Amino acid sequence: MDLVMVCVNCRYTTPFPVNQFKSRVGTVSSHQYVSLKAPSSFYSVLKTRRRRRRRRRKCSPRISNFAASTNGAITRASAGGELLLGKSSAAMEQLDIERGVCIPFRKYTPETVRNKVLESRGAVLSLILRGVEIVWSLGLYWSNLTYDFLVGRDEEVVPYRARQLRNLLCDLGPSFIKAGQVLANRPDIIREDYMNELCILQDDVPPFPNQVAFNIIEEELGQPLEALFSKISSQTIAAASLGQVYRATLRSSGQDVAIKVQRPQIEPIIYRDLFLFRTLASFLNGISLQKLGCNAELIVDEFGEKLLEELDYTLEARNLEDFIENFKNDPTVKIPRVYKQLSGRRVLVMEWIDGIRCTDPQAIKEAGIDLDGFLTVGVSAALRQLLEFGLFHGDPHPGNIFAMLDGRIAYVDFGNVAVLSQQNKQILIDAVVHAVNEDYAEMANDFTRLGFLAPGTDVAPIIPALEAIWQNSAGKGLSDFNFRSVTGKFNQLVYNYPIRIPERFSLVIRSLLTQEGICFTLKPDFKFLEVAYPYVAKRLLTDPNPALRERLIQVLFKDGLFQWKRLENLIVLAKENVAKMSSNPALQVKGMQTSRGLKVESKLDLTDTMKDGARLFLIDEGIRRQLLLALTEDSKLHIQELVDVYRLIQDDIDVQSVALEVARDFPTVVRDLMLSWSESVLSDR
């Protein structure tokens, strides 16, 4: 069985595989981890956590820097050879609670940043000069906005002031460029017209000299450049605010690779700016609490955490390994191999991807790639990252996504990824279920559970707004639905109410919007939800996760009535997903499935779902009563509905096999039935 890591003290943590344990590395957090075998001990851990949740016990304050080795022993571990200790702030603890997962090592804490910045007198002087520059530049811009308001021309000069802000952020350097890119997805902080201007904020900056980059490579890898690479490009392939990329050929194998090199002396600049950001944020806490329901420092902490993760290329290497592991059985997705022995904190060497950029639909067609098949692959890969793995690409712009000649989709640049815990994924699915059932009060509560609203916030004023947004969008149907229109209405909601968009969900929104935009670029009449809905339907019907089984029941029952039509629609959509994926041209190229030893479903397999349904019918008295009522609603037997459902799935199920599986599982079912009966008897007493 697989080993998982869990925090023995924390009631918010989510177990995750040992091979991914060191992937979220940084400063040590106040958590103690042990390794356990899954799945049997997984459930005992969950029961323990539920008991602790009832007692409302908090995480132990002691510092533990422990990680598990592959044999399950507890050993000390370090992050890329460096372990930065620091006391977590209240804001960081709040972020841990919202995320539903505790991070074993932290790259960022406010204390770590302060210690780094104030370690020398020269650094203090540089800090003061930089602070004066920032305050002067932003103060001058703010005075212009104030003047516009006083003379009554604030609305008419918005386009000009938005462009001025974009240029100002570019002039202030890489930290502000990154901050602008974050603000472009934060309607809770700035107006939509300013967001639209910041969306075109370019990360392209002039490259630094080749010789400087080559010296960094040699310093980081400890060998001369000529010993490692037989050739390297004389021009950068791409240059950004944090680093630049070269193309090279490995001397040992002749393999073409991409070399990502960090800008010299960028880390002290980032630390200095983060310290100043947080200092300025401390003066804005009152406004932030009123507008967003949280301290401004928490927003800076979210931003700083992601930015410092991008600076450590060892983390990006681990992100690549995690993505490779997640998609290892998916023949439609290509993730470049990472050469960890040739990589370090400032240098990353990975496989070179030969593909066509997703901004060129004509080139994709001329290469003979099936456009519909490629788009289906892309949407399915995005949804798997979000809802299945909980680890998704945070910056899937057209320059980071390629169409391979064999029809696969390829991703590059994994410095900016986001993690959703199992808890967060389940709440997201809850929100979808509540939207389907038009339960907007619970939908608003889901926003609180995800961190959009501060605990204790009155959700009553938000419920009508949510209802208006969803009904207006859902009423258009699949043909006219798009995320951008829904996001526009949602932006107005979060700007007018004390709603904060957590960093990870701003990345989710940006990821979905960007990938929908790529789909529209390649095919203007593409319907994103016509691919997304079938995928979600298949997950609900076939995923054995108990939490998803529970959500399926919630979808099928509304106000105590069984939704026969909804069940039929789910089956039709799920079969559509299987048909699209199994017939995808990316799977037919040169017998790709066979050559890679990968199995792709050719039909909808509902065997496990039917087994679980039969078990639930026998054990759960409430479900049994509801299903029997469903067959006799309106004083008539609903035999025709059963026949219609059977006709939909008769070609996809082997009744004899299902019966045999149920028979094999019968002793376990009887045992569970007796336990359920004995518990009910004891509870009555």
mmCIF file of N, CA, C and O in Angstrom, residues 409-475:
data_model
loop_
_atom_site.group_PDB
_atom_site.id
_atom_site.type_symbol
_atom_site.label_atom_id
_atom_site.label_comp_id
_atom_site.label_asym_id
_atom_site.label_seq_id
_atom_site.Cartn_x
_atom_site.Cartn_y
_atom_site.Cartn_z
ATOM 1 N N ILE A 409 -1.332 17.372 -25.658
ATOM 2 C CA ILE A 409 -1.129 18.724 -25.133
ATOM 3 C C ILE A 409 0.095 18.680 -24.226
ATOM 4 O O ILE A 409 0.287 17.727 -23.465
ATOM 5 N N ALA A 410 0.959 19.692 -24.326
ATOM 6 C CA ALA A 410 2.177 19.752 -23.522
ATOM 7 C C ALA A 410 2.174 21.031 -22.694
ATOM 8 O O ALA A 410 1.805 22.102 -23.193
ATOM 9 N N TYR A 411 2.584 20.910 -21.437
ATOM 10 C CA TYR A 411 2.692 22.056 -20.529
ATOM 11 C C TYR A 411 4.159 22.316 -20.206
ATOM 12 O O TYR A 411 4.958 21.370 -20.067
ATOM 13 N N VAL A 412 4.522 23.601 -20.071
ATOM 14 C CA VAL A 412 5.851 23.977 -19.596
ATOM 15 C C VAL A 412 5.684 25.066 -18.534
ATOM 16 O O VAL A 412 4.593 25.606 -18.365
ATOM 17 N N ASP A 413 6.783 25.362 -17.836
ATOM 18 C CA ASP A 413 6.833 26.408 -16.809
ATOM 19 C C ASP A 413 5.929 26.076 -15.622
ATOM 20 O O ASP A 413 4.766 26.478 -15.548
ATOM 21 N N PHE A 414 6.507 25.362 -14.658
ATOM 22 C CA PHE A 414 5.746 24.907 -13.489
ATOM 23 C C PHE A 414 6.170 25.635 -12.219
ATOM 24 O O PHE A 414 6.049 25.102 -11.123
ATOM 25 N N GLY A 415 6.662 26.872 -12.385
ATOM 26 C CA GLY A 415 7.037 27.645 -11.207
ATOM 27 C C GLY A 415 5.836 28.118 -10.415
ATOM 28 O O GLY A 415 5.899 28.263 -9.194
ATOM 29 N N ASN A 416 4.729 28.350 -11.112
ATOM 30 C CA ASN A 416 3.526 28.866 -10.450
ATOM 31 C C ASN A 416 2.436 27.793 -10.504
ATOM 32 O O ASN A 416 1.711 27.672 -11.483
ATOM 33 N N VAL A 417 2.366 26.992 -9.467
ATOM 34 C CA VAL A 417 1.313 25.983 -9.360
ATOM 35 C C VAL A 417 0.558 26.228 -8.061
ATOM 36 O O VAL A 417 1.051 26.903 -7.154
ATOM 37 N N ALA A 418 -0.635 25.718 -7.981
ATOM 38 C CA ALA A 418 -1.445 25.879 -6.772
ATOM 39 C C ALA A 418 -1.960 24.519 -6.324
ATOM 40 O O ALA A 418 -2.147 23.608 -7.139
ATOM 41 N N VAL A 419 -2.166 24.410 -5.035
ATOM 42 C CA VAL A 419 -2.612 23.151 -4.434
ATOM 43 C C VAL A 419 -3.981 23.345 -3.805
ATOM 44 O O VAL A 419 -4.208 24.308 -3.079
ATOM 45 N N LEU A 420 -4.894 22.427 -4.115
ATOM 46 C CA LEU A 420 -6.192 22.389 -3.452
ATOM 47 C C LEU A 420 -6.259 21.116 -2.621
ATOM 48 O O LEU A 420 -6.040 20.019 -3.144
ATOM 49 N N SER A 421 -6.547 21.263 -1.339
ATOM 50 C CA SER A 421 -6.647 20.098 -0.477
ATOM 51 C C SER A 421 -7.907 19.302 -0.827
ATOM 52 O O SER A 421 -8.806 19.770 -1.527
ATOM 53 N N GLN A 422 -7.967 18.081 -0.311
ATOM 54 C CA GLN A 422 -9.158 17.256 -0.497
ATOM 55 C C GLN A 422 -10.387 17.975 0.053
ATOM 56 O O GLN A 422 -11.469 17.941 -0.535
ATOM 57 N N GLN A 423 -10.189 18.666 1.175
ATOM 58 C CA GLN A 423 -11.287 19.415 1.784
ATOM 59 C C GLN A 423 -11.787 20.502 0.833
ATOM 60 O O GLN A 423 -12.988 20.663 0.621
ATOM 61 N N ASN A 424 -10.860 21.266 0.235
ATOM 62 C CA ASN A 424 -11.245 22.324 -0.696
ATOM 63 C C ASN A 424 -11.946 21.764 -1.930
ATOM 64 O O ASN A 424 -12.930 22.338 -2.414
ATOM 65 N N LYS A 425 -11.435 20.652 -2.449
ATOM 66 C CA LYS A 425 -12.059 20.039 -3.632
ATOM 67 C C LYS A 425 -13.479 19.598 -3.327
ATOM 68 O O LYS A 425 -14.389 19.766 -4.147
ATOM 69 N N GLN A 426 -13.676 19.028 -2.142
ATOM 70 C CA GLN A 426 -15.012 18.572 -1.771
ATOM 71 C C GLN A 426 -15.973 19.745 -1.608
ATOM 72 O O GLN A 426 -17.141 19.660 -1.999
ATOM 73 N N ILE A 427 -15.479 20.860 -1.050
ATOM 74 C CA ILE A 427 -16.347 22.031 -0.905
ATOM 75 C C ILE A 427 -16.692 22.607 -2.272
ATOM 76 O O ILE A 427 -17.825 23.062 -2.507
ATOM 77 N N LEU A 428 -15.730 22.599 -3.209
ATOM 78 C CA LEU A 428 -16.012 23.048 -4.576
ATOM 79 C C LEU A 428 -17.114 22.208 -5.204
ATOM 80 O O LEU A 428 -18.033 22.723 -5.855
ATOM 81 N N ILE A 429 -17.025 20.899 -5.019
ATOM 82 C CA ILE A 429 -18.057 20.002 -5.567
ATOM 83 C C ILE A 429 -19.381 20.259 -4.864
ATOM 84 O O ILE A 429 -20.449 20.242 -5.485
ATOM 85 N N ASP A 430 -19.316 20.528 -3.536
ATOM 86 C CA ASP A 430 -20.531 20.902 -2.806
ATOM 87 C C ASP A 430 -21.179 22.127 -3.439
ATOM 88 O O ASP A 430 -22.404 22.186 -3.613
ATOM 89 N N ALA A 431 -20.353 23.125 -3.783
ATOM 90 C CA ALA A 431 -20.879 24.354 -4.382
ATOM 91 C C ALA A 431 -21.567 24.061 -5.710
ATOM 92 O O ALA A 431 -22.622 24.633 -6.013
ATOM 93 N N VAL A 432 -20.978 23.157 -6.512
ATOM 94 C CA VAL A 432 -21.600 22.772 -7.785
ATOM 95 C C VAL A 432 -22.938 22.081 -7.535
ATOM 96 O O VAL A 432 -23.944 22.367 -8.197
ATOM 97 N N VAL A 433 -22.946 21.161 -6.548
ATOM 98 C CA VAL A 433 -24.187 20.451 -6.211
ATOM 99 C C VAL A 433 -25.253 21.432 -5.737
ATOM 100 O O VAL A 433 -26.422 21.352 -6.145
ATOM 101 N N HIS A 434 -24.859 22.380 -4.880
ATOM 102 C CA HIS A 434 -25.823 23.362 -4.378
ATOM 103 C C HIS A 434 -26.329 24.257 -5.504
ATOM 104 O O HIS A 434 -27.498 24.663 -5.498
ATOM 105 N N ALA A 435 -25.471 24.560 -6.484
ATOM 106 C CA ALA A 435 -25.913 25.353 -7.634
ATOM 107 C C ALA A 435 -26.912 24.568 -8.476
ATOM 108 O O ALA A 435 -27.939 25.106 -8.909
ATOM 109 N N VAL A 436 -26.614 23.278 -8.693
ATOM 110 C CA VAL A 436 -27.534 22.424 -9.465
ATOM 111 C C VAL A 436 -28.886 22.325 -8.767
ATOM 112 O O VAL A 436 -29.938 22.372 -9.405
ATOM 113 N N ASN A 437 -28.842 22.209 -7.435
ATOM 114 C CA ASN A 437 -30.086 22.092 -6.659
ATOM 115 C C ASN A 437 -30.704 23.448 -6.311
ATOM 116 O O ASN A 437 -31.710 23.510 -5.603
ATOM 117 N N GLU A 438 -30.057 24.536 -6.787
ATOM 118 C CA GLU A 438 -30.539 25.902 -6.551
ATOM 119 C C GLU A 438 -30.674 26.207 -5.057
ATOM 120 O O GLU A 438 -31.603 26.890 -4.627
ATOM 121 N N ASP A 439 -29.714 25.696 -4.282
ATOM 122 C CA ASP A 439 -29.673 25.955 -2.843
ATOM 123 C C ASP A 439 -28.641 27.060 -2.607
ATOM 124 O O ASP A 439 -27.479 26.811 -2.256
ATOM 125 N N TYR A 440 -29.061 28.306 -2.789
ATOM 126 C CA TYR A 440 -28.125 29.422 -2.799
ATOM 127 C C TYR A 440 -27.653 29.798 -1.396
ATOM 128 O O TYR A 440 -26.561 30.358 -1.245
ATOM 129 N N ALA A 441 -28.448 29.493 -0.375
ATOM 130 C CA ALA A 441 -28.012 29.763 0.998
ATOM 131 C C ALA A 441 -26.795 28.903 1.344
ATOM 132 O O ALA A 441 -25.804 29.391 1.900
ATOM 133 N N GLU A 442 -26.862 27.617 0.992
ATOM 134 C CA GLU A 442 -25.723 26.731 1.236
ATOM 135 C C GLU A 442 -24.548 27.087 0.336
ATOM 136 O O GLU A 442 -23.387 26.938 0.718
ATOM 137 N N MET A 443 -24.855 27.563 -0.864
ATOM 138 C CA MET A 443 -23.804 28.003 -1.780
ATOM 139 C C MET A 443 -23.025 29.168 -1.174
ATOM 140 O O MET A 443 -21.789 29.230 -1.256
ATOM 141 N N ALA A 444 -23.728 30.101 -0.533
ATOM 142 C CA ALA A 444 -23.070 31.224 0.142
ATOM 143 C C ALA A 444 -22.226 30.732 1.313
ATOM 144 O O ALA A 444 -21.121 31.236 1.562
ATOM 145 N N ASN A 445 -22.728 29.725 2.043
ATOM 146 C CA ASN A 445 -21.947 29.154 3.145
ATOM 147 C C ASN A 445 -20.680 28.471 2.639
ATOM 148 O O ASN A 445 -19.645 28.453 3.322
ATOM 149 N N ASP A 446 -20.762 27.892 1.426
ATOM 150 C CA ASP A 446 -19.572 27.290 0.826
ATOM 151 C C ASP A 446 -18.479 28.335 0.624
ATOM 152 O O ASP A 446 -17.291 28.041 0.782
ATOM 153 N N PHE A 447 -18.871 29.562 0.290
ATOM 154 C CA PHE A 447 -17.900 30.640 0.113
ATOM 155 C C PHE A 447 -17.175 30.925 1.428
ATOM 156 O O PHE A 447 -15.976 31.208 1.438
ATOM 157 N N THR A 448 -17.904 30.852 2.527
ATOM 158 C CA THR A 448 -17.275 31.057 3.832
ATOM 159 C C THR A 448 -16.287 29.943 4.132
ATOM 160 O O THR A 448 -15.166 30.183 4.596
ATOM 161 N N ARG A 449 -16.685 28.703 3.851
ATOM 162 C CA ARG A 449 -15.824 27.550 4.123
ATOM 163 C C ARG A 449 -14.553 27.577 3.283
ATOM 164 O O ARG A 449 -13.516 27.060 3.695
ATOM 165 N N LEU A 450 -14.613 28.199 2.107
ATOM 166 C CA LEU A 450 -13.456 28.270 1.221
ATOM 167 C C LEU A 450 -12.569 29.475 1.501
ATOM 168 O O LEU A 450 -11.505 29.609 0.902
ATOM 169 N N GLY A 451 -13.006 30.381 2.393
ATOM 170 C CA GLY A 451 -12.185 31.528 2.745
ATOM 171 C C GLY A 451 -12.521 32.801 2.002
ATOM 172 O O GLY A 451 -11.842 33.818 2.177
ATOM 173 N N PHE A 452 -13.575 32.793 1.161
ATOM 174 C CA PHE A 452 -13.975 34.010 0.455
ATOM 175 C C PHE A 452 -14.594 35.023 1.425
ATOM 176 O O PHE A 452 -14.497 36.226 1.216
ATOM 177 N N LEU A 453 -15.266 34.506 2.451
ATOM 178 C CA LEU A 453 -15.909 35.355 3.453
ATOM 179 C C LEU A 453 -15.324 35.051 4.823
ATOM 180 O O LEU A 453 -15.003 33.889 5.124
ATOM 181 N N ALA A 454 -15.178 36.068 5.642
ATOM 182 C CA ALA A 454 -14.671 35.865 6.999
ATOM 183 C C ALA A 454 -15.694 35.072 7.810
ATOM 184 O O ALA A 454 -16.908 35.240 7.629
ATOM 185 N N PRO A 455 -15.238 34.185 8.696
ATOM 186 C CA PRO A 455 -16.174 33.433 9.550
ATOM 187 C C PRO A 455 -17.092 34.382 10.314
ATOM 188 O O PRO A 455 -16.655 35.406 10.838
ATOM 189 N N GLY A 456 -18.377 34.036 10.367
ATOM 190 C CA GLY A 456 -19.346 34.860 11.066
ATOM 191 C C GLY A 456 -19.983 35.936 10.221
ATOM 192 O O GLY A 456 -20.878 36.652 10.690
ATOM 193 N N THR A 457 -19.553 36.062 8.944
ATOM 194 C CA THR A 457 -20.146 37.072 8.063
ATOM 195 C C THR A 457 -21.600 36.725 7.758
ATOM 196 O O THR A 457 -21.936 35.567 7.513
ATOM 197 N N ASP A 458 -22.468 37.719 7.787
ATOM 198 C CA ASP A 458 -23.880 37.530 7.439
ATOM 199 C C ASP A 458 -23.990 37.337 5.924
ATOM 200 O O ASP A 458 -23.700 38.255 5.152
ATOM 201 N N VAL A 459 -24.386 36.127 5.490
ATOM 202 C CA VAL A 459 -24.435 35.827 4.052
ATOM 203 C C VAL A 459 -25.779 36.202 3.430
ATOM 204 O O VAL A 459 -25.934 36.099 2.204
ATOM 205 N N ALA A 460 -26.736 36.635 4.250
ATOM 206 C CA ALA A 460 -28.082 36.925 3.731
ATOM 207 C C ALA A 460 -28.077 37.927 2.572
ATOM 208 O O ALA A 460 -28.767 37.706 1.567
ATOM 209 N N PRO A 461 -27.303 39.028 2.634
ATOM 210 C CA PRO A 461 -27.328 39.980 1.510
ATOM 211 C C PRO A 461 -26.714 39.424 0.229
ATOM 212 O O PRO A 461 -26.975 39.933 -0.867
ATOM 213 N N ILE A 462 -25.874 38.382 0.360
ATOM 214 C CA ILE A 462 -25.167 37.845 -0.803
ATOM 215 C C ILE A 462 -26.016 36.816 -1.554
ATOM 216 O O ILE A 462 -25.851 36.622 -2.761
ATOM 217 N N ILE A 463 -26.946 36.170 -0.848
ATOM 218 C CA ILE A 463 -27.731 35.089 -1.450
ATOM 219 C C ILE A 463 -28.501 35.548 -2.687
ATOM 220 O O ILE A 463 -28.436 34.885 -3.742
ATOM 221 N N PRO A 464 -29.237 36.666 -2.655
ATOM 222 C CA PRO A 464 -29.959 37.096 -3.866
ATOM 223 C C PRO A 464 -29.023 37.395 -5.039
ATOM 224 O O PRO A 464 -29.368 37.108 -6.201
ATOM 225 N N ALA A 465 -27.838 37.953 -4.750
ATOM 226 C CA ALA A 465 -26.882 38.249 -5.822
ATOM 227 C C ALA A 465 -26.364 36.969 -6.463
ATOM 228 O O ALA A 465 -26.256 36.876 -7.694
ATOM 229 N N LEU A 466 -26.048 35.957 -5.644
ATOM 230 C CA LEU A 466 -25.615 34.664 -6.181
ATOM 231 C C LEU A 466 -26.701 34.034 -7.040
ATOM 232 O O LEU A 466 -26.435 33.482 -8.115
ATOM 233 N N GLU A 467 -27.931 34.110 -6.553
ATOM 234 C CA GLU A 467 -29.061 33.542 -7.297
ATOM 235 C C GLU A 467 -29.212 34.224 -8.654
ATOM 236 O O GLU A 467 -29.410 33.557 -9.679
ATOM 237 N N ALA A 468 -29.092 35.548 -8.680
ATOM 238 C CA ALA A 468 -29.242 36.285 -9.934
ATOM 239 C C ALA A 468 -28.141 35.913 -10.923
ATOM 240 O O ALA A 468 -28.396 35.707 -12.117
ATOM 241 N N ILE A 469 -26.892 35.801 -10.425
ATOM 242 C CA ILE A 469 -25.768 35.451 -11.306
ATOM 243 C C ILE A 469 -25.960 34.066 -11.897
ATOM 244 O O ILE A 469 -25.824 33.857 -13.106
ATOM 245 N N TRP A 470 -26.282 33.091 -11.048
ATOM 246 C CA TRP A 470 -26.370 31.714 -11.525
ATOM 247 C C TRP A 470 -27.562 31.511 -12.450
ATOM 248 O O TRP A 470 -27.442 30.886 -13.504
ATOM 249 N N GLN A 471 -28.721 32.022 -12.068
ATOM 250 C CA GLN A 471 -29.906 31.812 -12.902
ATOM 251 C C GLN A 471 -29.771 32.493 -14.257
ATOM 252 O O GLN A 471 -30.198 31.954 -15.282
ATOM 253 N N ASN A 472 -29.147 33.661 -14.276
ATOM 254 C CA ASN A 472 -28.946 34.365 -15.540
ATOM 255 C C ASN A 472 -27.994 33.597 -16.450
ATOM 256 O O ASN A 472 -28.191 33.520 -17.662
ATOM 257 N N SER A 473 -26.946 32.992 -15.852
ATOM 258 C CA SER A 473 -25.955 32.263 -16.646
ATOM 259 C C SER A 473 -26.457 30.882 -17.041
ATOM 260 O O SER A 473 -26.315 30.454 -18.193
ATOM 261 N N ALA A 474 -27.070 30.169 -16.071
ATOM 262 C CA ALA A 474 -27.544 28.817 -16.350
ATOM 263 C C ALA A 474 -28.712 28.829 -17.321
ATOM 264 O O ALA A 474 -28.899 27.890 -18.101
ATOM 265 N N GLY A 475 -29.499 29.913 -17.299
ATOM 266 C CA GLY A 475 -30.657 29.991 -18.184
ATOM 267 C C GLY A 475 -30.298 30.058 -19.650
ATOM 268 O O GLY A 475 -31.106 29.752 -20.522
#
